[in-house]
CSV table of C-alpha atoms in Angstrom, one decimal:
chain,number,residue,atom,x,y,z
V,17,MET,CA,107.0,190.7,98.2
V,18,ASP,CA,106.2,189.4,94.1
V,19,LEU,CA,103.9,186.2,95.5
V,20,LEU,CA,102.9,183.9,92.8
V,21,TYR,CA,100.4,180.8,92.8
V,22,PHE,CA,99.9,178.0,90.3
V,23,ALA,CA,97.0,175.5,90.2
V,24,TRP,CA,95.2,173.9,92.3
V,25,VAL,CA,96.5,177.3,94.9
V,26,ARG,CA,96.4,179.5,92.2
V,27,GLU,CA,92.6,178.6,92.1
V,28,ARG,CA,91.3,178.8,95.6
V,29,ILE,CA,93.2,181.7,95.8
V,30,GLY,CA,91.5,183.0,93.1
V,31,THR,CA,94.7,184.5,92.1
V,32,GLY,CA,97.8,183.7,90.5
V,33,ALA,CA,100.1,186.9,91.3
V,34,GLU,CA,99.4,189.3,94.4
V,35,ARG,CA,102.0,191.7,96.3
V,36,ARG,CA,101.7,191.5,100.1
V,37,ASP,CA,103.7,191.8,103.0
V,38,PRO,CA,104.7,189.6,105.0
V,39,PRO,CA,105.1,190.8,108.9
V,40,GLU,CA,109.2,191.0,110.6
V,41,ALA,CA,108.0,187.7,112.2
V,42,VAL,CA,107.3,185.4,109.1
V,43,ARG,CA,111.0,184.1,109.0
V,44,ASN,CA,110.8,181.0,106.4
V,45,VAL,CA,108.2,179.9,103.6
V,46,ALA,CA,106.1,177.7,106.2
V,47,ASP,CA,106.2,180.7,108.5
V,48,LEU,CA,104.6,182.0,105.2
V,49,ILE,CA,101.7,179.8,104.4
V,50,ASP,CA,100.9,180.6,107.8
V,51,TRP,CA,100.7,183.6,108.5
V,52,LEU,CA,98.9,183.6,104.1
V,53,ALA,CA,96.3,180.7,104.9
V,54,THR,CA,95.6,184.9,107.5
V,55,LEU,CA,94.5,186.6,104.9
V,56,SER,CA,90.8,185.0,103.4
V,57,PRO,CA,89.2,182.1,103.2
V,58,GLY,CA,90.2,181.6,99.7
V,59,HIS,CA,94.5,181.5,100.8
V,60,ALA,CA,92.9,179.7,104.4
V,61,GLU,CA,91.5,176.5,101.5
V,62,ALA,CA,95.0,177.1,99.8
V,63,MET,CA,97.4,176.9,102.1
V,64,ARG,CA,94.3,174.1,104.7
V,65,GLU,CA,97.8,171.3,104.2
V,66,PRO,CA,101.2,172.7,104.2
V,67,GLU,CA,102.7,169.3,103.3
V,68,ARG,CA,101.1,169.5,100.1
V,69,LEU,CA,102.5,172.7,99.4
V,70,ARG,CA,106.0,173.2,97.5
V,71,ALA,CA,108.0,176.1,97.3
V,72,ALA,CA,110.6,177.8,94.7
V,73,ILE,CA,112.2,181.2,96.3
V,74,ASP,CA,112.8,183.6,93.5
V,75,GLN,CA,112.3,180.8,90.7
V,76,LYS,CA,114.6,178.2,92.8
V,77,PHE,CA,113.1,175.4,94.5
V,78,VAL,CA,113.2,175.7,97.8
V,79,PRO,CA,112.9,172.8,101.0
V,80,LEU,CA,109.7,174.9,103.4
V,81,ASP,CA,112.5,175.6,106.8
V,82,THR,CA,114.3,178.3,104.0
V,83,LEU,CA,114.8,180.8,105.6
V,84,LEU,CA,112.8,184.3,102.6
V,85,GLY,CA,115.8,186.2,103.4
V,86,ASP,CA,115.6,189.5,100.9
V,87,ALA,CA,113.2,187.6,98.6
V,88,ARG,CA,112.0,189.5,96.3
V,89,GLU,CA,109.3,186.4,94.3
V,90,VAL,CA,107.7,183.5,96.5
V,91,ALA,CA,106.1,181.0,94.9
V,92,ILE,CA,103.7,178.8,96.7
V,93,PHE,CA,102.0,175.4,94.3
V,94,PRO,CA,101.7,172.2,94.2
V,95,PRO,CA,104.0,169.0,94.3
V,96,VAL,CA,104.8,169.3,90.2
V,97,THR,CA,103.4,166.5,87.9
V,98,GLY,CA,105.4,168.0,84.8
V,99,GLY,CA,106.4,165.3,81.4
B,11,MET,CA,124.1,172.3,71.4
B,12,ILE,CA,121.1,172.9,73.7
B,13,ARG,CA,118.2,173.5,72.4
B,14,VAL,CA,115.5,174.4,75.6
B,15,SER,CA,111.3,175.5,74.3
B,16,ILE,CA,108.1,175.7,76.2
B,17,ASP,CA,106.0,176.3,73.6
B,18,ASP,CA,101.2,176.2,73.5
B,19,ALA,CA,101.7,175.0,69.6
B,20,PRO,CA,102.0,171.1,68.7
B,21,ILE,CA,105.3,170.0,68.9
B,22,GLU,CA,107.5,168.7,65.3
B,23,LEU,CA,109.6,166.4,66.8
B,24,GLY,CA,110.5,165.8,62.6
B,25,VAL,CA,111.7,168.8,63.1
B,26,GLU,CA,113.6,168.3,66.0
B,27,VAL,CA,115.0,164.7,65.4
B,28,ALA,CA,116.1,166.4,62.7
B,29,ALA,CA,117.9,169.5,64.4
B,30,LEU,CA,119.6,166.7,66.7
B,31,GLU,CA,120.9,164.1,64.1
B,32,GLU,CA,122.2,168.2,62.1
B,33,ARG,CA,124.7,167.8,65.3
B,34,GLY,CA,127.0,164.7,63.4
B,35,ALA,CA,126.0,162.6,66.2
B,36,GLY,CA,126.2,158.5,66.1
B,37,ALA,CA,123.2,158.4,68.0
B,38,VAL,CA,120.0,160.2,68.6
B,39,ALA,CA,117.7,158.6,71.5
B,40,THR,CA,114.5,159.9,72.5
B,41,PHE,CA,111.2,160.6,75.0
B,42,THR,CA,107.8,161.2,73.9
B,43,GLY,CA,105.1,161.5,75.8
B,44,VAL,CA,102.0,161.9,74.5
B,45,VAL,CA,98.1,162.3,76.0
B,46,ARG,CA,96.3,158.9,76.3
B,47,GLY,CA,92.7,158.8,76.3
B,48,ASP,CA,92.1,155.8,77.5
B,49,ASP,CA,90.9,156.2,80.9
B,50,GLY,CA,88.7,159.1,79.6
B,51,VAL,CA,90.4,161.4,79.5
B,52,THR,CA,88.5,164.1,77.3
B,53,ALA,CA,91.6,167.3,77.8
B,54,LEU,CA,95.0,168.2,79.3
B,55,GLU,CA,96.5,171.3,80.4
B,56,LEU,CA,99.0,172.1,81.4
B,57,GLU,CA,100.6,174.7,83.2
B,58,HIS,CA,103.9,176.6,84.6
B,59,TYR,CA,106.1,178.7,85.6
B,60,PRO,CA,107.2,181.1,83.7
B,61,GLY,CA,110.0,182.5,83.8
B,62,MET,CA,111.4,179.5,86.3
B,63,THR,CA,111.0,176.3,83.9
B,64,GLU,CA,112.9,177.1,81.3
B,65,GLY,CA,115.5,178.6,83.9
B,66,ALA,CA,114.6,175.2,84.1
B,67,LEU,CA,115.4,172.8,81.5
B,68,ILE,CA,118.1,174.6,80.9
B,69,ALA,CA,120.3,173.3,84.1
B,70,LEU,CA,119.0,170.1,83.0
B,71,ALA,CA,120.4,170.1,79.6
B,72,GLU,CA,123.4,171.3,80.6
B,73,VAL,CA,124.1,168.9,83.4
B,74,ALA,CA,122.9,165.8,80.7
B,75,MET,CA,125.6,167.6,78.1
B,76,GLN,CA,128.3,166.9,80.7
B,77,ARG,CA,127.7,164.1,82.6
B,78,TRP,CA,127.5,162.3,79.3
B,79,SER,CA,129.8,164.2,76.9
B,80,LEU,CA,126.9,165.0,75.2
B,81,LEU,CA,126.6,166.5,71.0
B,82,GLY,CA,123.3,168.0,71.4
B,83,VAL,CA,120.1,167.7,73.8
B,84,THR,CA,116.6,169.3,73.5
B,85,MET,CA,113.4,170.0,75.5
B,86,VAL,CA,110.9,170.8,74.1
B,87,HIS,CA,107.2,171.0,77.2
B,88,ARG,CA,103.7,172.1,75.2
B,89,VAL,CA,101.8,174.0,78.0
B,90,GLY,CA,98.2,174.4,76.8
B,91,VAL,CA,95.2,172.8,76.4
B,92,MET,CA,95.5,169.0,75.1
B,93,VAL,CA,93.8,166.0,73.8
B,94,PRO,CA,94.5,162.4,73.1
B,95,GLY,CA,96.8,161.6,70.7
B,96,ASP,CA,99.2,165.3,71.3
B,97,ARG,CA,102.3,165.4,72.6
B,98,ILE,CA,103.3,166.6,75.7
B,99,VAL,CA,106.9,166.7,75.8
B,100,PHE,CA,109.9,165.8,73.7
B,101,ILE,CA,113.7,164.8,75.4
B,102,GLY,CA,116.2,165.0,72.1
B,103,THR,CA,120.1,163.7,72.4
B,104,ALA,CA,123.1,163.6,70.4
B,105,ALA,CA,125.8,161.4,71.4
B,106,GLU,CA,128.6,159.7,69.5
B,107,HIS,CA,128.0,156.6,71.5
B,108,ARG,CA,124.5,155.0,72.4
B,109,ARG,CA,125.3,154.2,75.4
B,110,GLU,CA,125.9,157.8,76.5
B,111,ALA,CA,122.0,159.4,74.8
B,112,LEU,CA,119.7,156.9,76.1
B,113,GLU,CA,120.9,156.9,79.2
B,114,ALA,CA,120.7,160.5,79.0
B,115,CYS,CA,117.4,160.4,77.5
B,116,ALA,CA,116.3,158.5,80.7
B,117,TYR,CA,118.2,161.0,83.5
B,118,LEU,CA,116.4,163.9,81.9
B,119,ILE,CA,113.0,162.6,81.5
B,120,ASP,CA,113.1,161.1,84.5
B,121,ARG,CA,115.0,164.5,85.8
B,122,LEU,CA,112.6,166.5,84.6
B,123,LYS,CA,109.3,164.7,86.0
B,124,THR,CA,110.3,166.5,89.3
B,125,ASP,CA,112.3,169.8,88.8
B,126,ALA,CA,110.6,171.6,86.4
B,127,PRO,CA,107.2,173.1,87.4
B,128,PHE,CA,105.0,171.9,84.8
B,129,TRP,CA,101.1,171.2,86.7
B,130,LYS,CA,98.2,168.7,84.8
B,131,ARG,CA,95.4,169.0,85.3
B,132,GLU,CA,92.5,166.2,83.3
B,133,THR,CA,89.1,166.9,82.3
B,134,ARG,CA,86.3,164.0,82.0
B,135,GLY,CA,83.6,165.2,80.2
B,136,ASP,CA,82.3,167.2,82.6
B,137,ALA,CA,84.8,166.8,86.0
B,138,ALA,CA,88.3,168.5,85.4
B,139,ARG,CA,91.2,167.5,88.6
B,140,TRP,CA,95.2,168.6,89.4
B,141,VAL,CA,97.0,165.2,88.7
B,142,GLU,CA,98.8,164.4,91.6
B,143,ALA,CA,102.5,164.3,92.5
B,144,ARG,CA,103.9,160.3,91.9
B,145,GLU,CA,106.0,158.7,94.6
B,146,SER,CA,107.8,156.3,91.1
B,147,ASP,CA,108.1,159.5,90.6
B,148,ALA,CA,110.5,161.0,92.6
B,149,ASP,CA,112.3,157.2,93.2
B,150,ALA,CA,113.2,157.6,89.1
B,151,ALA,CA,115.0,160.3,89.8
B,152,GLY,CA,117.1,160.5,92.8
B,153,ARG,CA,118.3,157.4,90.6
B,154,TRP,CA,120.6,159.3,89.9
B,155,ASP,CA,122.2,161.4,92.6
E,23,MET,CA,102.4,145.2,67.4
E,24,ILE,CA,105.4,144.2,65.8
E,25,ARG,CA,107.0,146.4,62.6
E,26,VAL,CA,110.4,144.7,61.2
E,27,SER,CA,111.6,146.2,58.0
E,28,ILE,CA,115.5,145.4,56.7
E,29,ASP,CA,115.4,148.5,53.1
E,30,ASP,CA,117.7,149.5,51.4
E,31,ALA,CA,115.6,153.4,50.9
E,32,PRO,CA,116.5,155.9,53.4
E,33,ILE,CA,114.8,155.6,57.2
E,34,GLU,CA,111.7,157.4,57.2
E,35,LEU,CA,111.4,158.3,60.7
E,36,GLY,CA,108.3,160.3,60.5
E,37,VAL,CA,106.8,157.6,59.4
E,38,GLU,CA,107.6,155.0,62.1
E,39,VAL,CA,107.4,157.4,64.9
E,40,ALA,CA,103.9,157.9,64.4
E,41,ALA,CA,102.9,154.4,63.5
E,42,LEU,CA,104.3,154.0,66.7
E,43,GLU,CA,102.1,157.3,68.9
E,44,GLU,CA,98.6,155.5,67.2
E,45,ARG,CA,99.2,152.5,69.1
E,46,GLY,CA,97.5,154.7,72.2
E,47,ALA,CA,100.7,154.7,73.8
E,48,GLY,CA,101.8,157.3,76.4
E,49,ALA,CA,105.3,157.1,76.4
E,50,VAL,CA,107.1,156.1,73.3
E,51,ALA,CA,111.2,156.2,72.9
E,52,THR,CA,113.6,155.8,69.8
E,53,PHE,CA,117.3,155.3,69.0
E,54,THR,CA,118.6,156.1,65.0
E,55,GLY,CA,122.0,155.0,64.6
E,56,VAL,CA,123.5,157.8,61.7
E,57,VAL,CA,126.2,157.6,59.8
E,58,ARG,CA,129.0,159.5,60.9
E,59,GLY,CA,131.5,160.6,59.1
E,60,ASP,CA,134.1,162.3,61.6
E,61,ASP,CA,136.8,159.9,61.0
E,62,GLY,CA,137.2,160.6,57.2
E,63,VAL,CA,134.7,157.6,56.2
E,64,THR,CA,133.1,158.5,52.8
E,65,ALA,CA,130.3,156.0,52.3
E,66,LEU,CA,129.3,152.9,55.0
E,67,GLU,CA,128.0,149.3,53.0
E,68,LEU,CA,125.9,146.9,55.1
E,69,GLU,CA,125.7,143.5,54.4
E,70,HIS,CA,122.6,141.4,55.9
E,71,TYR,CA,121.5,137.8,55.7
E,72,PRO,CA,118.7,137.5,54.5
E,73,GLY,CA,116.1,134.8,55.1
E,74,MET,CA,117.7,134.8,58.5
E,75,THR,CA,117.5,138.5,59.7
E,76,GLU,CA,113.9,139.4,59.5
E,77,GLY,CA,113.8,136.1,62.0
E,78,ALA,CA,116.5,137.5,64.4
E,79,LEU,CA,114.8,141.0,64.4
E,80,ILE,CA,111.8,139.0,64.7
E,81,ALA,CA,112.5,136.9,68.1
E,82,LEU,CA,113.9,140.1,69.5
E,83,ALA,CA,111.4,142.1,69.7
E,84,GLU,CA,108.8,139.7,70.8
E,85,VAL,CA,111.1,139.1,73.2
E,86,ALA,CA,110.6,142.8,74.3
E,87,MET,CA,106.9,143.6,73.5
E,88,GLN,CA,107.1,140.4,76.7
E,89,ARG,CA,109.4,141.7,79.3
E,90,TRP,CA,108.2,145.4,79.0
E,91,SER,CA,104.7,144.8,78.2
E,92,LEU,CA,104.9,147.9,75.8
E,93,LEU,CA,101.9,148.3,73.3
E,94,GLY,CA,104.5,148.3,70.5
E,95,VAL,CA,107.9,147.9,68.5
E,96,THR,CA,109.6,149.0,65.4
E,97,MET,CA,113.2,147.3,64.2
E,98,VAL,CA,114.8,149.2,61.0
E,99,HIS,CA,117.7,148.3,59.3
E,100,ARG,CA,118.9,149.7,56.2
E,101,VAL,CA,120.8,148.2,54.1
E,102,GLY,CA,123.2,148.1,51.1
E,103,VAL,CA,125.5,151.8,50.4
E,104,MET,CA,125.5,154.9,52.8
E,105,VAL,CA,126.8,158.3,53.0
E,106,PRO,CA,127.7,160.0,56.7
E,107,GLY,CA,124.6,161.9,57.7
E,108,ASP,CA,122.2,158.7,56.9
E,109,ARG,CA,120.2,156.4,59.5
E,110,ILE,CA,121.2,152.7,59.4
E,111,VAL,CA,118.9,152.2,62.4
E,112,PHE,CA,116.1,152.8,63.3
E,113,ILE,CA,114.4,151.6,67.4
E,114,GLY,CA,111.4,152.4,68.0
E,115,THR,CA,109.0,151.2,71.2
E,116,ALA,CA,105.8,152.3,72.9
E,117,ALA,CA,104.4,151.4,76.3
E,118,GLU,CA,101.9,153.1,78.1
E,119,HIS,CA,104.9,154.1,81.0
E,120,ARG,CA,108.4,156.2,80.2
E,121,ARG,CA,110.4,152.9,82.3
E,122,GLU,CA,109.6,150.4,79.8
E,123,ALA,CA,109.8,152.1,76.5
E,124,LEU,CA,113.4,152.8,77.5
E,125,GLU,CA,114.1,150.6,78.8
E,126,ALA,CA,112.8,148.0,75.7
E,127,CYS,CA,114.6,150.3,73.6
E,128,ALA,CA,117.7,150.2,75.4
E,129,TYR,CA,118.2,146.6,75.0
E,130,LEU,CA,117.0,146.0,71.2
E,131,ILE,CA,119.6,148.3,70.2
E,132,ASP,CA,122.3,146.6,73.0
E,133,ARG,CA,121.2,142.9,71.8
E,134,LEU,CA,120.8,143.5,67.8
E,135,LYS,CA,124.1,144.4,67.9
E,136,THR,CA,124.8,141.1,68.5
E,137,ASP,CA,121.9,138.8,67.7
E,138,ALA,CA,121.1,139.9,64.3
E,139,PRO,CA,123.5,139.4,61.4
E,140,PHE,CA,124.8,142.2,60.2
E,141,TRP,CA,128.1,143.4,58.5
E,142,LYS,CA,129.2,146.4,58.4
E,143,ARG,CA,131.7,147.7,55.9
E,144,GLU,CA,133.9,151.6,55.9
E,145,THR,CA,135.1,153.7,53.0
E,146,ARG,CA,137.7,155.9,53.5
E,147,GLY,CA,138.4,157.6,50.2
E,148,ASP,CA,140.1,154.3,48.3
E,149,ALA,CA,140.0,151.9,51.1
E,150,ALA,CA,137.7,150.3,52.2
E,151,ARG,CA,137.3,147.7,55.3
E,152,TRP,CA,134.9,145.6,57.2
E,153,VAL,CA,134.7,147.0,60.4
E,154,GLU,CA,135.6,144.5,63.7
E,155,ALA,CA,133.2,143.6,66.0
E,156,ARG,CA,133.5,145.5,69.6
E,157,GLU,CA,134.1,143.8,73.4
E,158,SER,CA,131.9,146.2,74.7
E,159,ASP,CA,128.9,145.3,72.3
E,160,ALA,CA,129.1,141.9,73.7
E,161,ASP,CA,129.3,143.6,77.1
E,162,ALA,CA,126.2,145.8,76.7
E,163,ALA,CA,124.3,142.8,75.2
E,164,GLY,CA,125.2,140.8,78.2
E,165,ARG,CA,123.8,143.6,81.3
E,166,TRP,CA,120.3,142.2,80.4
E,167,ASP,CA,120.9,138.6,80.3
C,13,MET,CA,124.7,120.8,52.0
C,14,ASP,CA,123.8,125.0,52.1
C,15,LEU,CA,126.9,127.2,52.4
C,16,LEU,CA,126.2,130.5,52.5
C,17,TYR,CA,129.5,133.4,53.1
C,18,PHE,CA,129.4,137.2,54.5
C,19,ALA,CA,131.4,140.2,54.8
C,20,TRP,CA,135.8,139.4,54.1
C,21,VAL,CA,134.5,135.8,54.2
C,22,ARG,CA,131.9,135.5,51.2
C,23,GLU,CA,135.0,137.6,49.3
C,24,ARG,CA,137.8,135.6,49.9
C,25,ILE,CA,136.5,132.9,48.5
C,26,GLY,CA,135.0,134.5,45.8
C,27,THR,CA,130.9,133.5,45.4
C,28,GLY,CA,127.9,134.2,48.4
C,29,ALA,CA,127.1,131.0,48.2
C,30,GLU,CA,127.9,127.2,46.4
C,31,ARG,CA,125.7,123.6,47.7
C,32,ARG,CA,129.2,120.8,48.8
C,33,ASP,CA,128.8,118.1,49.8
C,34,PRO,CA,130.7,117.2,53.2
C,35,PRO,CA,133.0,113.9,54.3
C,36,GLU,CA,131.7,111.3,57.0
C,37,ALA,CA,133.8,112.6,59.1
C,38,VAL,CA,132.5,116.1,59.2
C,39,ARG,CA,131.0,116.2,61.8
C,40,ASN,CA,130.7,119.6,63.9
C,41,VAL,CA,131.1,123.5,62.2
C,42,ALA,CA,134.7,123.5,63.2
C,43,ASP,CA,135.5,120.7,61.6
C,44,LEU,CA,133.0,121.7,58.1
C,45,ILE,CA,135.9,125.1,58.7
C,46,ASP,CA,138.8,122.6,58.7
C,47,TRP,CA,137.8,121.1,55.3
C,48,LEU,CA,136.3,124.1,53.8
C,49,ALA,CA,140.0,125.2,54.1
C,50,THR,CA,141.1,122.0,51.5
C,51,LEU,CA,138.9,123.1,49.0
C,52,SER,CA,140.5,126.3,47.2
C,53,PRO,CA,143.0,129.3,48.1
C,54,GLY,CA,140.2,131.5,48.5
C,55,HIS,CA,138.6,129.3,50.8
C,56,ALA,CA,141.7,128.7,52.6
C,57,GLU,CA,142.3,132.0,54.0
C,58,ALA,CA,138.6,133.0,54.8
C,59,MET,CA,139.6,130.0,56.9
C,60,ARG,CA,143.0,130.9,57.4
C,61,GLU,CA,141.6,131.7,61.9
C,62,PRO,CA,138.1,130.4,63.2
C,63,GLU,CA,138.2,131.8,66.3
C,64,ARG,CA,137.3,135.0,63.9
C,65,LEU,CA,134.9,133.0,62.6
C,66,ARG,CA,131.3,132.2,63.3
C,67,ALA,CA,128.3,130.3,62.5
C,68,ALA,CA,124.9,129.8,61.5
C,69,ILE,CA,123.2,126.4,60.8
C,70,ASP,CA,119.7,127.0,59.0
C,71,GLN,CA,119.3,130.4,60.1
C,72,LYS,CA,120.1,130.6,63.7
C,73,PHE,CA,123.5,131.2,65.2
C,74,VAL,CA,125.5,128.4,66.6
C,75,PRO,CA,129.1,127.6,68.4
C,76,LEU,CA,131.8,126.6,66.5
C,77,ASP,CA,131.7,122.9,68.0
C,78,THR,CA,127.7,122.6,67.5
C,79,LEU,CA,127.3,118.8,65.0
C,80,LEU,CA,126.0,119.8,61.4
C,81,GLY,CA,123.2,116.9,62.1
C,82,ASP,CA,120.5,117.4,58.9
C,83,ALA,CA,121.9,120.3,58.5
C,84,ARG,CA,120.7,121.4,55.2
C,85,GLU,CA,122.2,125.8,54.8
C,86,VAL,CA,125.3,126.4,57.1
C,87,ALA,CA,126.4,129.6,57.2
C,88,ILE,CA,130.0,131.1,57.7
C,89,PHE,CA,131.1,134.8,59.1
C,90,PRO,CA,133.2,137.4,60.7
C,91,PRO,CA,131.8,138.7,64.5
C,92,VAL,CA,128.3,140.5,63.3
C,93,THR,CA,128.8,144.5,63.5
C,94,GLY,CA,125.2,146.2,62.6
C,95,GLY,CA,123.7,148.1,64.4
């Protein structure tokens, strides 16, 4: 699975993109966030407050309880602030 | 006509408006967001999600084109580093009548704020911080549902 | 800052927008009315009431400045003979936030339609006729009361 | 009293401005329109349908039942169509 990070999520993890294969038990985006938090101190810091995180699966915004299914690209980021 | 652009070059407002006016519309409405320096901001950096951003803007433009029978929509968002006075975003709409152009323009900037993957980082002297999303933006976007 | 102009020279949109952006506002909204040629109009002539027109526009701008806490208002109306594609009117507003700029811009063009002494005459080939006022314009102006 | 005419009112009368002193009985704008209609065929044609006319006294829009008082400048014209 291709993972993308933006804004302070990216900064805390130290990279904007990585390839990871989460275990079977990781069913939805919220599970993925919890699992990512175990990977490194940077990941832990980035995933510390899931209520401050938003996500997109294959470039569509989704709620955090969305099943990953056969997602190829999952992005995790703070609420958007463009415009 | 839909024109969407995400670019780190300055936004050329005159060029964008001229292209909209050439649609033969009677009414052209625009919104331009400009970097403000009044609260000590010395630089503003815009990050986005390449690949997703353009599609998100095109999807918004398509909805607006249909909902207000527009003749043209232009959405240009700058990314990268900007300074006070620089244009961040330009929205332009062309329609036969003013009501459609004005409403669609307001719709597009409201929705861009919540539906497009951009993130702002403000620098004040040596300190940089990511801008927090505002609840008022979600409210403004919601009024179009 | 209020800028009002009634002139038979073409409206210089870039210059007008630049002046608004220099107000240091975060949000600039504009409306431009353009002569349409799609129903056979070959020329449009605008007559006005010199002496009264400028005061009427300034009065509208002053109301908008206060009601929406604007940093700038520009209202430019062209008079004399125009052809399809020419800009008839330009309204621009500058504010700290987008809501104020967009609403005030819509207000000003709605009110200009009913509260300022201009008259349009359309020419189609050899035939000229004075444009009739539309009830929808009175309705649009009334929604701001 | 300075009288100003615009658009088709001006065209029908054949001038955009004239000086006239209406009699005492002319109290409000509607009276003025009726009186102007008696002055010439062009005036009559211009003032034929008062419901299609609008007015300004000293450069302020007024309803047709407004008293002329000591008006210096009265303008008669069709509904405005700018913008």
